[in-house]
């Protein structure tokens, strides 16, 4: 496609504006994490590491971080198991209602979070009679984490085809051996990418968490939201937000690199 010089300049300007809208607010959060002005006056009145020191010793933030990590890991583990099984079943077999099942698996990621949260809250408390706790939160997070694992795995299975698996079974390997020595190695980068994205999605969730967490269960995003407008905690919130931004780069970058075509690497 040929673009004139004016069109190229215009596209660059638009791209610059969009990137500025996305990343300038994040840069402001980063600057405020070392802003000596407690009220975040602009321009910053000075430089300080005091807020970082307070964040490292804030019991509430550290407890919320531990909860977020545990919930994220458990939800990701469930999503990896269920999402992989669902992807293999829908890709490898043909049965009545296959398309409907695929739609139902993907639907939770498309629904508004408040709808999912209310539905799960009613299911746990009214239908099942289960008190809200960290475990109901894990199940709730797993419902939408399954989608990213499912999408990654089924896309990889479609690109793989079934020739290598059929060759393995023709040579005498049973179904489990074929899965362990052929299918799983071919899917491993898709599983890792899906797992990283699922963990990031769980770690960041707020709305569903509000409706499905117990009273004594506080994740880090909820802690940030609750303390954002408290004068004594606001500077610490900026530090925590900065750390989360920096840490979020890692799983997203790794997942992006791993979700490519498996043919580029060795099995």
PDB file of C-alpha atoms in Angstrom:
ATOM      1  CA  UNK A   1       0.000   0.000   0.000  1.00  0.00           C
ATOM      2  CA  UNK A   2       1.438   3.358  -1.067  1.00  0.00           C
ATOM      3  CA  UNK A   3       1.229   6.267   1.343  1.00  0.00           C
ATOM      4  CA  UNK A   4       2.011   9.832   0.460  1.00  0.00           C
ATOM      5  CA  UNK A   5       4.415  11.845   2.589  1.00  0.00           C
ATOM      6  CA  UNK A   6       1.521  13.797   4.098  1.00  0.00           C
ATOM      7  CA  UNK A   7      -0.329  10.591   5.025  1.00  0.00           C
ATOM      8  CA  UNK A   8       2.775   9.153   6.685  1.00  0.00           C
ATOM      9  CA  UNK A   9       3.252  12.325   8.727  1.00  0.00           C
ATOM     10  CA  UNK A  10      -0.427  12.331   9.687  1.00  0.00           C
ATOM     11  CA  UNK A  11      -0.294   8.682  10.809  1.00  0.00           C
ATOM     12  CA  UNK A  12       2.792   9.361  12.906  1.00  0.00           C
ATOM     13  CA  UNK A  13       1.101  12.316  14.584  1.00  0.00           C
ATOM     14  CA  UNK A  14      -2.006  10.236  15.350  1.00  0.00           C
ATOM     15  CA  UNK A  15       0.158   7.402  16.694  1.00  0.00           C
ATOM     16  CA  UNK A  16       2.090   9.860  18.875  1.00  0.00           C
ATOM     17  CA  UNK A  17      -1.126  11.328  20.301  1.00  0.00           C
ATOM     18  CA  UNK A  18      -2.565   7.888  21.064  1.00  0.00           C
ATOM     19  CA  UNK A  19       0.649   6.726  22.753  1.00  0.00           C
ATOM     20  CA  UNK A  20       0.778   9.949  24.769  1.00  0.00           C
ATOM     21  CA  UNK A  21      -2.802   9.442  25.979  1.00  0.00           C
ATOM     22  CA  UNK A  22      -1.916   5.902  27.046  1.00  0.00           C
ATOM     23  CA  UNK A  23       1.478   6.420  28.651  1.00  0.00           C
ATOM     24  CA  UNK A  24       1.721  10.000  29.921  1.00  0.00           C
ATOM     25  CA  UNK A  25      -0.653   9.221  32.863  1.00  0.00           C
ATOM     26  CA  UNK A  26       1.549   6.234  33.740  1.00  0.00           C
ATOM     27  CA  UNK A  27       4.595   8.500  33.660  1.00  0.00           C
ATOM     28  CA  UNK A  28       2.835  10.925  36.022  1.00  0.00           C
ATOM     29  CA  UNK A  29       2.210   8.056  38.477  1.00  0.00           C
ATOM     30  CA  UNK A  30       5.892   7.121  38.276  1.00  0.00           C
ATOM     31  CA  UNK A  31       6.982  10.708  38.970  1.00  0.00           C
ATOM     32  CA  UNK A  32       4.530  11.080  41.856  1.00  0.00           C
ATOM     33  CA  UNK A  33       5.963   7.978  43.511  1.00  0.00           C
ATOM     34  CA  UNK A  34       9.114  10.021  44.203  1.00  0.00           C
ATOM     35  CA  UNK A  35       7.394  13.412  44.532  1.00  0.00           C
ATOM     36  CA  UNK A  36       8.226  15.025  47.868  1.00  0.00           C
ATOM     37  CA  UNK A  37       4.900  16.882  47.841  1.00  0.00           C
ATOM     38  CA  UNK A  38       2.334  14.765  49.700  1.00  0.00           C
ATOM     39  CA  UNK A  39      -0.489  16.468  47.756  1.00  0.00           C
ATOM     40  CA  UNK A  40       1.269  15.731  44.434  1.00  0.00           C
ATOM     41  CA  UNK A  41       1.639  19.377  43.497  1.00  0.00           C
ATOM     42  CA  UNK A  42       2.889  19.996  39.981  1.00  0.00           C
ATOM     43  CA  UNK A  43       5.646  20.451  39.121  1.00  0.00           C
ATOM     44  CA  UNK A  44       7.119  18.233  41.857  1.00  0.00           C
ATOM     45  CA  UNK A  45       8.593  20.190  44.740  1.00  0.00           C
ATOM     46  CA  UNK A  46      11.405  17.706  45.327  1.00  0.00           C
ATOM     47  CA  UNK A  47      12.653  14.133  45.146  1.00  0.00           C
ATOM     48  CA  UNK A  48      12.225  11.543  47.897  1.00  0.00           C
ATOM     49  CA  UNK A  49      12.357   7.788  48.445  1.00  0.00           C
ATOM     50  CA  UNK A  50      10.211   8.070  51.601  1.00  0.00           C
ATOM     51  CA  UNK A  51       7.067   6.721  49.934  1.00  0.00           C
ATOM     52  CA  UNK A  52       8.963   3.686  48.618  1.00  0.00           C
ATOM     53  CA  UNK A  53      10.260   2.959  52.108  1.00  0.00           C
ATOM     54  CA  UNK A  54       6.747   3.207  53.540  1.00  0.00           C
ATOM     55  CA  UNK A  55       5.377   0.920  50.833  1.00  0.00           C
ATOM     56  CA  UNK A  56       7.959  -1.757  51.614  1.00  0.00           C
ATOM     57  CA  UNK A  57       6.860  -1.738  55.264  1.00  0.00           C
ATOM     58  CA  UNK A  58       3.103  -1.348  54.737  1.00  0.00           C
ATOM     59  CA  UNK A  59       1.464  -4.434  56.251  1.00  0.00           C
ATOM     60  CA  UNK A  60      -1.836  -3.927  54.421  1.00  0.00           C
ATOM     61  CA  UNK A  61      -0.202  -3.654  51.011  1.00  0.00           C
ATOM     62  CA  UNK A  62       2.055  -6.668  51.602  1.00  0.00           C
ATOM     63  CA  UNK A  63      -0.859  -8.804  52.819  1.00  0.00           C
ATOM     64  CA  UNK A  64      -2.942  -7.786  49.793  1.00  0.00           C
ATOM     65  CA  UNK A  65      -0.010  -8.610  47.511  1.00  0.00           C
ATOM     66  CA  UNK A  66       0.296 -12.096  48.975  1.00  0.00           C
ATOM     67  CA  UNK A  67      -3.438 -12.665  48.525  1.00  0.00           C
ATOM     68  CA  UNK A  68      -3.321 -11.510  44.903  1.00  0.00           C
ATOM     69  CA  UNK A  69      -0.391 -13.799  44.130  1.00  0.00           C
ATOM     70  CA  UNK A  70      -2.017 -16.849  45.754  1.00  0.00           C
ATOM     71  CA  UNK A  71      -5.384 -16.246  44.089  1.00  0.00           C
ATOM     72  CA  UNK A  72      -3.707 -15.593  40.741  1.00  0.00           C
ATOM     73  CA  UNK A  73      -1.624 -18.768  40.885  1.00  0.00           C
ATOM     74  CA  UNK A  74      -4.557 -20.975  41.905  1.00  0.00           C
ATOM     75  CA  UNK A  75      -6.899 -19.455  39.308  1.00  0.00           C
ATOM     76  CA  UNK A  76      -4.209 -19.847  36.643  1.00  0.00           C
ATOM     77  CA  UNK A  77      -3.652 -23.494  37.568  1.00  0.00           C
ATOM     78  CA  UNK A  78      -7.384 -24.216  37.252  1.00  0.00           C
ATOM     79  CA  UNK A  79      -7.545 -22.289  33.994  1.00  0.00           C
ATOM     80  CA  UNK A  80      -4.594 -24.199  32.523  1.00  0.00           C
ATOM     81  CA  UNK A  81      -6.159 -27.570  33.301  1.00  0.00           C
ATOM     82  CA  UNK A  82      -9.742 -26.803  32.279  1.00  0.00           C
ATOM     83  CA  UNK A  83      -8.854 -24.528  29.356  1.00  0.00           C
ATOM     84  CA  UNK A  84      -6.459 -27.085  27.869  1.00  0.00           C
ATOM     85  CA  UNK A  85      -8.936 -29.954  28.227  1.00  0.00           C
ATOM     86  CA  UNK A  86     -11.714 -27.879  26.667  1.00  0.00           C
ATOM     87  CA  UNK A  87      -9.509 -26.786  23.763  1.00  0.00           C
ATOM     88  CA  UNK A  88      -8.400 -30.348  23.016  1.00  0.00           C
ATOM     89  CA  UNK A  89     -11.953 -31.656  23.191  1.00  0.00           C
ATOM     90  CA  UNK A  90     -13.336 -28.997  20.850  1.00  0.00           C
ATOM     91  CA  UNK A  91     -10.447 -29.207  18.387  1.00  0.00           C
ATOM     92  CA  UNK A  92      -9.981 -32.965  18.262  1.00  0.00           C
ATOM     93  CA  UNK A  93     -13.602 -34.192  18.391  1.00  0.00           C
ATOM     94  CA  UNK A  94     -16.861 -33.463  16.605  1.00  0.00           C
ATOM     95  CA  UNK A  95     -20.066 -33.710  18.640  1.00  0.00           C
ATOM     96  CA  UNK A  96     -23.528 -32.194  18.910  1.00  0.00           C
ATOM     97  CA  UNK A  97     -23.485 -28.747  20.530  1.00  0.00           C
ATOM     98  CA  UNK A  98     -19.759 -28.210  19.881  1.00  0.00           C
ATOM     99  CA  UNK A  99     -20.205 -24.615  18.721  1.00  0.00           C
ATOM    100  CA  UNK A 100     -22.489 -23.816  21.642  1.00  0.00           C
ATOM    101  CA  UNK A 101     -19.918 -25.130  24.124  1.00  0.00           C
ATOM    102  CA  UNK A 102     -17.206 -23.028  22.472  1.00  0.00           C
ATOM    103  CA  UNK A 103     -19.418 -19.929  22.765  1.00  0.00           C
ATOM    104  CA  UNK A 104     -20.158 -20.614  26.441  1.00  0.00           C
ATOM    105  CA  UNK A 105     -16.447 -20.970  27.228  1.00  0.00           C
ATOM    106  CA  UNK A 106     -15.555 -17.649  25.574  1.00  0.00           C
ATOM    107  CA  UNK A 107     -18.614 -15.729  26.834  1.00  0.00           C
ATOM    108  CA  UNK A 108     -17.300 -14.816  30.342  1.00  0.00           C
ATOM    109  CA  UNK A 109     -14.531 -12.629  28.905  1.00  0.00           C
ATOM    110  CA  UNK A 110     -17.073 -10.680  26.824  1.00  0.00           C
ATOM    111  CA  UNK A 111     -19.598 -10.083  29.613  1.00  0.00           C
ATOM    112  CA  UNK A 112     -19.333  -6.886  31.682  1.00  0.00           C
ATOM    113  CA  UNK A 113     -17.505  -7.576  34.912  1.00  0.00           C
ATOM    114  CA  UNK A 114     -20.397  -6.375  37.037  1.00  0.00           C
ATOM    115  CA  UNK A 115     -22.742  -8.889  35.368  1.00  0.00           C
ATOM    116  CA  UNK A 116     -20.299 -11.731  35.995  1.00  0.00           C
ATOM    117  CA  UNK A 117     -19.761 -10.587  39.574  1.00  0.00           C
ATOM    118  CA  UNK A 118     -23.479 -10.391  40.395  1.00  0.00           C
ATOM    119  CA  UNK A 119     -24.152 -13.767  38.754  1.00  0.00           C
ATOM    120  CA  UNK A 120     -21.366 -15.501  40.670  1.00  0.00           C
ATOM    121  CA  UNK A 121     -22.333 -13.802  43.932  1.00  0.00           C
ATOM    122  CA  UNK A 122     -25.906 -15.066  43.570  1.00  0.00           C
ATOM    123  CA  UNK A 123     -24.683 -18.529  42.591  1.00  0.00           C
ATOM    124  CA  UNK A 124     -22.375 -18.850  45.593  1.00  0.00           C
ATOM    125  CA  UNK A 125     -24.577 -17.293  48.281  1.00  0.00           C
ATOM    126  CA  UNK A 126     -28.138 -18.043  47.133  1.00  0.00           C
ATOM    127  CA  UNK A 127     -28.010 -21.188  44.993  1.00  0.00           C
ATOM    128  CA  UNK A 128     -25.097 -23.094  46.551  1.00  0.00           C
ATOM    129  CA  UNK A 129     -25.216 -21.549  50.025  1.00  0.00           C
ATOM    130  CA  UNK A 130     -21.422 -21.160  50.060  1.00  0.00           C
ATOM    131  CA  UNK A 131     -19.989 -18.282  52.125  1.00  0.00           C
ATOM    132  CA  UNK A 132     -17.734 -15.915  50.222  1.00  0.00           C
ATOM    133  CA  UNK A 133     -14.039 -16.550  50.837  1.00  0.00           C
ATOM    134  CA  UNK A 134     -10.733 -16.726  49.049  1.00  0.00           C
ATOM    135  CA  UNK A 135     -11.840 -19.991  47.424  1.00  0.00           C
ATOM    136  CA  UNK A 136     -14.943 -18.482  45.866  1.00  0.00           C
ATOM    137  CA  UNK A 137     -12.659 -15.729  44.578  1.00  0.00           C
ATOM    138  CA  UNK A 138     -10.340 -18.315  42.997  1.00  0.00           C
ATOM    139  CA  UNK A 139     -13.257 -20.000  41.239  1.00  0.00           C
ATOM    140  CA  UNK A 140     -14.590 -16.638  40.058  1.00  0.00           C
ATOM    141  CA  UNK A 141     -11.236 -15.605  38.603  1.00  0.00           C
ATOM    142  CA  UNK A 142     -10.795 -18.997  36.953  1.00  0.00           C
ATOM    143  CA  UNK A 143     -14.043 -18.528  35.004  1.00  0.00           C
ATOM    144  CA  UNK A 144     -12.559 -15.762  32.872  1.00  0.00           C
ATOM    145  CA  UNK A 145      -8.921 -16.923  33.036  1.00  0.00           C
ATOM    146  CA  UNK A 146      -9.984 -20.122  31.266  1.00  0.00           C
ATOM    147  CA  UNK A 147     -10.793 -18.072  28.182  1.00  0.00           C
ATOM    148  CA  UNK A 148      -7.245 -16.811  27.555  1.00  0.00           C
ATOM    149  CA  UNK A 149      -5.788 -20.288  28.055  1.00  0.00           C
ATOM    150  CA  UNK A 150      -8.460 -21.805  25.820  1.00  0.00           C
ATOM    151  CA  UNK A 151      -7.816 -19.281  23.037  1.00  0.00           C
ATOM    152  CA  UNK A 152      -4.045 -19.786  23.120  1.00  0.00           C
ATOM    153  CA  UNK A 153      -4.223 -23.580  23.185  1.00  0.00           C
ATOM    154  CA  UNK A 154      -6.892 -24.000  20.516  1.00  0.00           C
ATOM    155  CA  UNK A 155      -5.024 -21.630  18.193  1.00  0.00           C
ATOM    156  CA  UNK A 156      -1.858 -23.681  18.654  1.00  0.00           C
ATOM    157  CA  UNK A 157      -3.713 -26.971  18.090  1.00  0.00           C
ATOM    158  CA  UNK A 158      -5.173 -25.662  14.838  1.00  0.00           C
ATOM    159  CA  UNK A 159      -1.727 -24.716  13.565  1.00  0.00           C
ATOM    160  CA  UNK A 160      -0.201 -28.011  14.675  1.00  0.00           C
ATOM    161  CA  UNK A 161      -2.630 -30.264  12.852  1.00  0.00           C
ATOM    162  CA  UNK A 162      -2.656 -33.927  13.823  1.00  0.00           C
ATOM    163  CA  UNK A 163      -0.001 -35.471  11.597  1.00  0.00           C
ATOM    164  CA  UNK A 164       2.697 -35.835  14.251  1.00  0.00           C
ATOM    165  CA  UNK A 165       0.274 -37.288  16.782  1.00  0.00           C
ATOM    166  CA  UNK A 166      -1.048 -39.778  14.240  1.00  0.00           C
ATOM    167  CA  UNK A 167       2.512 -40.760  13.322  1.00  0.00           C
ATOM    168  CA  UNK A 168       3.338 -41.295  16.996  1.00  0.00           C
ATOM    169  CA  UNK A 169       0.341 -43.591  17.499  1.00  0.00           C
ATOM    170  CA  UNK A 170       1.072 -45.437  14.248  1.00  0.00           C
ATOM    171  CA  UNK A 171       4.518 -46.205  15.662  1.00  0.00           C
ATOM    172  CA  UNK A 172       2.944 -47.836  18.719  1.00  0.00           C
ATOM    173  CA  UNK A 173       2.640 -45.053  21.294  1.00  0.00           C
ATOM    174  CA  UNK A 174      -0.583 -44.957  23.283  1.00  0.00           C
ATOM    175  CA  UNK A 175      -2.666 -41.820  23.756  1.00  0.00           C
ATOM    176  CA  UNK A 176      -0.993 -40.734  27.006  1.00  0.00           C
ATOM    177  CA  UNK A 177       2.533 -41.240  25.668  1.00  0.00           C
ATOM    178  CA  UNK A 178       1.659 -39.302  22.515  1.00  0.00           C
ATOM    179  CA  UNK A 179       0.290 -36.448  24.585  1.00  0.00           C
ATOM    180  CA  UNK A 180       3.306 -36.393  26.896  1.00  0.00           C
ATOM    181  CA  UNK A 181       6.022 -36.666  24.249  1.00  0.00           C
ATOM    182  CA  UNK A 182       4.460 -34.997  21.196  1.00  0.00           C
ATOM    183  CA  UNK A 183       1.398 -32.848  21.937  1.00  0.00           C
ATOM    184  CA  UNK A 184       2.529 -31.257  25.207  1.00  0.00           C
ATOM    185  CA  UNK A 185       5.982 -30.161  23.949  1.00  0.00           C
ATOM    186  CA  UNK A 186       4.326 -28.556  20.901  1.00  0.00           C
ATOM    187  CA  UNK A 187       1.837 -26.730  23.140  1.00  0.00           C
ATOM    188  CA  UNK A 188       4.199 -25.683  25.929  1.00  0.00           C
ATOM    189  CA  UNK A 189       4.811 -22.113  24.738  1.00  0.00           C
ATOM    190  CA  UNK A 190       1.066 -21.601  24.195  1.00  0.00           C
ATOM    191  CA  UNK A 191       0.401 -22.921  27.701  1.00  0.00           C
ATOM    192  CA  UNK A 192       3.039 -20.647  29.197  1.00  0.00           C
ATOM    193  CA  UNK A 193       1.733 -17.634  27.292  1.00  0.00           C
ATOM    194  CA  UNK A 194      -1.850 -18.423  28.296  1.00  0.00           C
ATOM    195  CA  UNK A 195      -0.809 -18.938  31.908  1.00  0.00           C
ATOM    196  CA  UNK A 196       1.036 -15.618  32.058  1.00  0.00           C
ATOM    197  CA  UNK A 197      -1.904 -13.745  30.565  1.00  0.00           C
ATOM    198  CA  UNK A 198      -4.344 -15.532  32.880  1.00  0.00           C
ATOM    199  CA  UNK A 199      -2.269 -14.611  35.946  1.00  0.00           C
ATOM    200  CA  UNK A 200      -2.044 -10.977  34.827  1.00  0.00           C
ATOM    201  CA  UNK A 201      -5.808 -10.892  34.243  1.00  0.00           C
ATOM    202  CA  UNK A 202      -6.535 -12.353  37.675  1.00  0.00           C
ATOM    203  CA  UNK A 203      -4.030 -10.095  39.424  1.00  0.00           C
ATOM    204  CA  UNK A 204      -5.636  -6.987  37.911  1.00  0.00           C
ATOM    205  CA  UNK A 205      -9.316  -7.838  38.472  1.00  0.00           C
ATOM    206  CA  UNK A 206     -11.414  -5.502  40.644  1.00  0.00           C
ATOM    207  CA  UNK A 207     -15.133  -5.713  39.826  1.00  0.00           C
ATOM    208  CA  UNK A 208     -15.591  -9.486  40.016  1.00  0.00           C
ATOM    209  CA  UNK A 209     -13.384  -9.515  43.111  1.00  0.00           C
ATOM    210  CA  UNK A 210     -15.702  -7.058  44.876  1.00  0.00           C
ATOM    211  CA  UNK A 211     -18.654  -9.429  44.453  1.00  0.00           C
ATOM    212  CA  UNK A 212     -16.963 -12.776  45.167  1.00  0.00           C
ATOM    213  CA  UNK A 213     -14.314 -12.147  47.843  1.00  0.00           C
ATOM    214  CA  UNK A 214     -14.913 -12.690  51.545  1.00  0.00           C
ATOM    215  CA  UNK A 215     -14.825  -9.806  54.030  1.00  0.00           C
ATOM    216  CA  UNK A 216     -11.307 -10.700  55.140  1.00  0.00           C
ATOM    217  CA  UNK A 217      -9.980 -11.243  51.608  1.00  0.00           C
ATOM    218  CA  UNK A 218      -8.355  -8.159  50.095  1.00  0.00           C
ATOM    219  CA  UNK A 219      -6.390  -8.261  46.861  1.00  0.00           C
ATOM    220  CA  UNK A 220      -3.887  -5.614  45.868  1.00  0.00           C
ATOM    221  CA  UNK A 221      -6.154  -3.818  43.324  1.00  0.00           C
ATOM    222  CA  UNK A 222      -8.892  -3.619  45.968  1.00  0.00           C
ATOM    223  CA  UNK A 223      -6.383  -2.273  48.500  1.00  0.00           C
ATOM    224  CA  UNK A 224      -5.294   0.395  46.009  1.00  0.00           C
ATOM    225  CA  UNK A 225      -8.894   1.393  45.331  1.00  0.00           C
ATOM    226  CA  UNK A 226      -9.745   1.592  49.044  1.00  0.00           C
ATOM    227  CA  UNK A 227      -6.675   3.687  49.895  1.00  0.00           C
ATOM    228  CA  UNK A 228      -6.470   5.900  46.827  1.00  0.00           C
ATOM    229  CA  UNK A 229      -8.137   8.922  48.422  1.00  0.00           C
ATOM    230  CA  UNK A 230      -6.752   8.552  51.944  1.00  0.00           C
ATOM    231  CA  UNK A 231      -4.206  11.346  52.557  1.00  0.00           C
ATOM    232  CA  UNK A 232      -1.816   9.141  54.537  1.00  0.00           C
ATOM    233  CA  UNK A 233      -1.896   6.288  52.012  1.00  0.00           C
ATOM    234  CA  UNK A 234      -2.122   8.091  48.675  1.00  0.00           C
ATOM    235  CA  UNK A 235       1.690   8.439  48.222  1.00  0.00           C
ATOM    236  CA  UNK A 236       2.126   4.727  48.972  1.00  0.00           C
ATOM    237  CA  UNK A 237      -0.582   3.902  46.415  1.00  0.00           C
ATOM    238  CA  UNK A 238       1.479   5.651  43.744  1.00  0.00           C
ATOM    239  CA  UNK A 239       4.477   3.488  44.623  1.00  0.00           C
ATOM    240  CA  UNK A 240       2.432   0.295  44.487  1.00  0.00           C
ATOM    241  CA  UNK A 241       0.900   1.348  41.167  1.00  0.00           C
ATOM    242  CA  UNK A 242       4.370   2.068  39.762  1.00  0.00           C
ATOM    243  CA  UNK A 243       5.649  -1.355  40.815  1.00  0.00           C
ATOM    244  CA  UNK A 244       2.630  -3.023  39.214  1.00  0.00           C
ATOM    245  CA  UNK A 245       3.180  -1.156  35.949  1.00  0.00           C
ATOM    246  CA  UNK A 246       6.822  -2.210  35.841  1.00  0.00           C
ATOM    247  CA  UNK A 247       6.076  -5.820  36.754  1.00  0.00           C
ATOM    248  CA  UNK A 248       3.222  -6.064  34.238  1.00  0.00           C
ATOM    249  CA  UNK A 249       5.649  -5.479  31.393  1.00  0.00           C
ATOM    250  CA  UNK A 250       7.365  -8.821  32.008  1.00  0.00           C
ATOM    251  CA  UNK A 251       4.457 -11.305  31.604  1.00  0.00           C
ATOM    252  CA  UNK A 252       2.952  -9.375  28.700  1.00  0.00           C
ATOM    253  CA  UNK A 253       6.281  -9.256  26.840  1.00  0.00           C
ATOM    254  CA  UNK A 254       7.037 -12.924  27.484  1.00  0.00           C
ATOM    255  CA  UNK A 255       3.509 -13.994  26.518  1.00  0.00           C
ATOM    256  CA  UNK A 256       3.729 -11.997  23.301  1.00  0.00           C
ATOM    257  CA  UNK A 257       7.031 -13.633  22.363  1.00  0.00           C
ATOM    258  CA  UNK A 258       5.835 -17.118  23.241  1.00  0.00           C
ATOM    259  CA  UNK A 259       2.477 -16.943  21.467  1.00  0.00           C
ATOM    260  CA  UNK A 260       4.124 -16.951  18.035  1.00  0.00           C
ATOM    261  CA  UNK A 261       4.446 -19.802  15.594  1.00  0.00           C
ATOM    262  CA  UNK A 262       6.055 -22.849  17.259  1.00  0.00           C
ATOM    263  CA  UNK A 263       7.881 -23.730  14.057  1.00  0.00           C
ATOM    264  CA  UNK A 264      10.457 -21.064  14.868  1.00  0.00           C
ATOM    265  CA  UNK A 265      11.903 -23.087  17.714  1.00  0.00           C
ATOM    266  CA  UNK A 266      12.884 -26.637  18.390  1.00  0.00           C
ATOM    267  CA  UNK A 267      10.567 -29.084  20.117  1.00  0.00           C
TER     268      UNK A 267
END
